[in-house]
Short mmCIF file of C-alpha atoms in Angstrom, two decimals:
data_model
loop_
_atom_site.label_atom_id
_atom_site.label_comp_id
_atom_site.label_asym_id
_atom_site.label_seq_id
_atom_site.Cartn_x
_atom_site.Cartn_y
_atom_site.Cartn_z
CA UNK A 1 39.79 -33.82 -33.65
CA UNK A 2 38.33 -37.56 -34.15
CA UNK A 3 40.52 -38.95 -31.73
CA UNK A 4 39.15 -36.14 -29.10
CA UNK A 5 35.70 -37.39 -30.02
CA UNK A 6 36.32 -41.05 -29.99
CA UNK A 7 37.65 -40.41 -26.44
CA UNK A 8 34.90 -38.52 -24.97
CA UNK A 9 32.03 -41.19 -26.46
CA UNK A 10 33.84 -44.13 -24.85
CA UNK A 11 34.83 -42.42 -21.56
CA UNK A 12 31.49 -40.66 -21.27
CA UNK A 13 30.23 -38.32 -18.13
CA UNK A 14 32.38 -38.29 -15.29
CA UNK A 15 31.41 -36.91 -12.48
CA UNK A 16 30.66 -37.43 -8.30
CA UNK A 17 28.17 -39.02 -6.78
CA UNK A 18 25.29 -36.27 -5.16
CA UNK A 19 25.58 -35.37 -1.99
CA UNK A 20 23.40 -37.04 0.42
CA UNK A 21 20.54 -34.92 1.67
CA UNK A 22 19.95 -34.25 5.25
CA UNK A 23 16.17 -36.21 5.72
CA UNK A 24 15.42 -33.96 8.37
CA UNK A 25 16.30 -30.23 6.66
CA UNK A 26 14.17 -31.70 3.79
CA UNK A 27 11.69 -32.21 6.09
CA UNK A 28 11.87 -28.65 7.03
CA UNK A 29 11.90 -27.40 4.04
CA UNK A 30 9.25 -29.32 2.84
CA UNK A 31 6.89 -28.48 6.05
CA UNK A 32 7.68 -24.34 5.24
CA UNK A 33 7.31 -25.19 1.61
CA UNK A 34 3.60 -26.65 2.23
CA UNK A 35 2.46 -23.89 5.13
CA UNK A 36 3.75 -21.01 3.02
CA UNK A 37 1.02 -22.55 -0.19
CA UNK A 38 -1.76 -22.93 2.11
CA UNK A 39 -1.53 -19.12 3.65
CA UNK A 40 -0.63 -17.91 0.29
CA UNK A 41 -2.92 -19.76 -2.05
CA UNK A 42 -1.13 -17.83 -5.06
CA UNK A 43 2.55 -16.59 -5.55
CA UNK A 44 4.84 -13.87 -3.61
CA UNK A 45 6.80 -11.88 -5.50
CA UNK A 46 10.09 -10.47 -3.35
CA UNK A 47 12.09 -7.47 -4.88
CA UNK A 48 15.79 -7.65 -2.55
CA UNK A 49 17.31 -4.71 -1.89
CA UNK A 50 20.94 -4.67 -0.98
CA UNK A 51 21.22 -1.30 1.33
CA UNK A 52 25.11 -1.36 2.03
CA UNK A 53 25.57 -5.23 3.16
CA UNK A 54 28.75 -6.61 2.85
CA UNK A 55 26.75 -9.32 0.45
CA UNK A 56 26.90 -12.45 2.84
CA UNK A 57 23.43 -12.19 3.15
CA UNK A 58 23.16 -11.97 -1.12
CA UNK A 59 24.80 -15.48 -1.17
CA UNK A 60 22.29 -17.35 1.55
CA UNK A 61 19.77 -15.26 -0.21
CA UNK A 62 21.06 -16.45 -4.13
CA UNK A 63 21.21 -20.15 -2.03
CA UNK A 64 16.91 -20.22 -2.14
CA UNK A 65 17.24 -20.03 -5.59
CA UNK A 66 19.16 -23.63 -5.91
CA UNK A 67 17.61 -26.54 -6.38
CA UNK A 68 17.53 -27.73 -2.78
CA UNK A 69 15.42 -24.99 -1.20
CA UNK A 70 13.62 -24.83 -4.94
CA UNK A 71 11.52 -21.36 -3.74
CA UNK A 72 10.61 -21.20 -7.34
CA UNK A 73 8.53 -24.48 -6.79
CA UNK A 74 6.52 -22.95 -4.56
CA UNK A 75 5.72 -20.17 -6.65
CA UNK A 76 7.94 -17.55 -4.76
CA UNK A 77 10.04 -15.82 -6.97
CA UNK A 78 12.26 -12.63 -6.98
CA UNK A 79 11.24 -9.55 -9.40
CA UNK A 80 12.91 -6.79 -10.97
CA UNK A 81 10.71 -4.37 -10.30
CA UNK A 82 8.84 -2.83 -6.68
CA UNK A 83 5.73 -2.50 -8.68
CA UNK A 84 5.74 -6.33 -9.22
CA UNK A 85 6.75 -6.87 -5.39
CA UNK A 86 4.67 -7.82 -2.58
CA UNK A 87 7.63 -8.34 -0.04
CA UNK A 88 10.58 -6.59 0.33
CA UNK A 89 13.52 -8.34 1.79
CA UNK A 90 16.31 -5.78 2.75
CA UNK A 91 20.10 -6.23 3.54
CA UNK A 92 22.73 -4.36 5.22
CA UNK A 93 22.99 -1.13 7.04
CA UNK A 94 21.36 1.12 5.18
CA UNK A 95 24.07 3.87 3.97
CA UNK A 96 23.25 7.07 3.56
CA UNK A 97 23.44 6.80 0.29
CA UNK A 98 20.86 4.42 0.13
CA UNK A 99 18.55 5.47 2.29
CA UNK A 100 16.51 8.08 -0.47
CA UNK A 101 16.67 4.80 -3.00
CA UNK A 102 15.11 2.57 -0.17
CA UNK A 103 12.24 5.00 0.77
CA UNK A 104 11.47 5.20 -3.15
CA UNK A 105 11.82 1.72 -3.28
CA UNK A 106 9.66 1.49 -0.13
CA UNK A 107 7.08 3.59 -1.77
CA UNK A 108 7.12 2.12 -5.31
CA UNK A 109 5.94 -0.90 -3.94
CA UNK A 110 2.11 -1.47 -3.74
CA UNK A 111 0.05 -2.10 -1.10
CA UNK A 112 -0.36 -4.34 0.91
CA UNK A 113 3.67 -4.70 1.71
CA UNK A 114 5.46 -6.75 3.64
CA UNK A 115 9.38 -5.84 4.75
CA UNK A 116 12.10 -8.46 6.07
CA UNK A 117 14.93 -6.86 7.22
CA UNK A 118 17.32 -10.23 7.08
CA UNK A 119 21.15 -10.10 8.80
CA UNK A 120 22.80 -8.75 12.22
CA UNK A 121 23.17 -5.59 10.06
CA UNK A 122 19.31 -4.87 9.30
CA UNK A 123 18.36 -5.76 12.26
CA UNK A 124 20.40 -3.25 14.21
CA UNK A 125 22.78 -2.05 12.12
CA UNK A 126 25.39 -4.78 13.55
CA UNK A 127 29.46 -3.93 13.43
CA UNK A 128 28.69 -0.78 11.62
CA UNK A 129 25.69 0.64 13.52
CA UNK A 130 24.88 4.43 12.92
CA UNK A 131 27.77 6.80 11.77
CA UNK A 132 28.01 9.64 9.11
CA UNK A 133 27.86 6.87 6.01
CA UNK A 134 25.41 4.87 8.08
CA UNK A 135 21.81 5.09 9.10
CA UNK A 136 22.23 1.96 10.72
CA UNK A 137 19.29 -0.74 10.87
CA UNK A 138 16.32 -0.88 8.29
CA UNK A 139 13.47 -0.14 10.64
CA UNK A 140 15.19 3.67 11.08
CA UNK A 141 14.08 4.29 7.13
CA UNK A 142 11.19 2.11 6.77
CA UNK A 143 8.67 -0.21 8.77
CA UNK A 144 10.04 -3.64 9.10
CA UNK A 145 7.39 -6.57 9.79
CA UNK A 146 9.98 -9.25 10.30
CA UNK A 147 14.19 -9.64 10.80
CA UNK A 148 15.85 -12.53 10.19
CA UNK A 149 19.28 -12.50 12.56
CA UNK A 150 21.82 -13.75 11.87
CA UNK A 151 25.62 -12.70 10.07
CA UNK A 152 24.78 -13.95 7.53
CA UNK A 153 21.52 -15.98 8.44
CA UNK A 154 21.60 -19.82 6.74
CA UNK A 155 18.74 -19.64 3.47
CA UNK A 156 16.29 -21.66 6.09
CA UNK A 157 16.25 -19.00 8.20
CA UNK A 158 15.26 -16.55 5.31
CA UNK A 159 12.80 -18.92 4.74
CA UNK A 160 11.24 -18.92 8.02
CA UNK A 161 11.59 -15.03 8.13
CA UNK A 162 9.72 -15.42 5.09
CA UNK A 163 7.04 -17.30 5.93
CA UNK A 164 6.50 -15.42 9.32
CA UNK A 165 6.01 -12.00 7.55
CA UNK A 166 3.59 -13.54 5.77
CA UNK A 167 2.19 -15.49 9.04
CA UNK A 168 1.37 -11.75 10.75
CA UNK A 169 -0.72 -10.98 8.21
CA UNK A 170 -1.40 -13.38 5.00
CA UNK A 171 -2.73 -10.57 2.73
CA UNK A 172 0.02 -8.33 3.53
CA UNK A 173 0.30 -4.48 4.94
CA UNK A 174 1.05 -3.89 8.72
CA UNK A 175 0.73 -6.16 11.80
CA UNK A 176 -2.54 -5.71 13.66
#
């Protein structure tokens, strides 16, 4: 047991170097970071809602969380709840199974509301369009303010979807 210790004091924490960032994504992000704060002026609280996606869209989405897009920084953060929500941001076709739990959802959610439809899938139903599991895209269950496209779309795309909702109409509710 020593000698396991002695080894790991003198050999200490191994590891690669970072990766180097791309200046100009940071950029990006930084400029969508900063116009997001000064329409908001407080945080946005986004409830996801997976509606039958194949979850490629989960992972891009799960991406904002990491340290390089650092959403949380901004004071955008994801919620448990609708109640807490001010945005939702759907995924997938919506099955037909899912399409009572995404009008509840939908309705559980307090006004003003924004919905972002992100992927190929919510946006028009994409390779699995509208069948007897499928309803197809989002905006046949519920209003949709923005879509992201994209199979799946890259987490600065979300971020612009994002921001755009919120562009239409800073205090929420639906497009004049």
């Amino acid at each position: 047991m020593w000698q396991i210790l002695r080894q790991i004091v003198r050999t200490g924490i191994v590891s690669e170097p970072p990766p180097a960032l791309d200046a100009a994504l940071q950029a990006e992000v930084r400029r969508i970071h900063d116009e997001l704060l000064a329409i908001l002026g407080q945080a946005l609280a986004i409830r996801q809602v997976d509606a039958g996606s194949c979850n490629g869209c989960e992972l891009e989405i799960h991406a904002l969380n990491n340290p390089y897009y650092n959403i949380e920084g901004l004071g955008i953060h994801f919620v448990a709840s609708p109640r807490h929500a001010d945005m939702l941001l759907v995924t997938g076709p919506v099955s037909r199974h899912m399409e009572e739990a995404l009008r509840r959802t939908y309705d559980a959610t307090p006004e003003p509301r924004l919905v972002v439809a992100v992927g190929d899938c919510g946006a028009d139903g994409g390779i699995f369009g509208e069948s007897y599991a499928s309803c197809g895209r989002i905006a046949n269950v519920i209003p949709v303010d923005t879509v992201v496209p994209g199979c799946p779309p890259p987490p600065i795309e979300i971020l612009r979807g994002i921001l755009a909702a919120v562009k239409v109409n800073p205090r929420g509710g639906r497009p004049i």
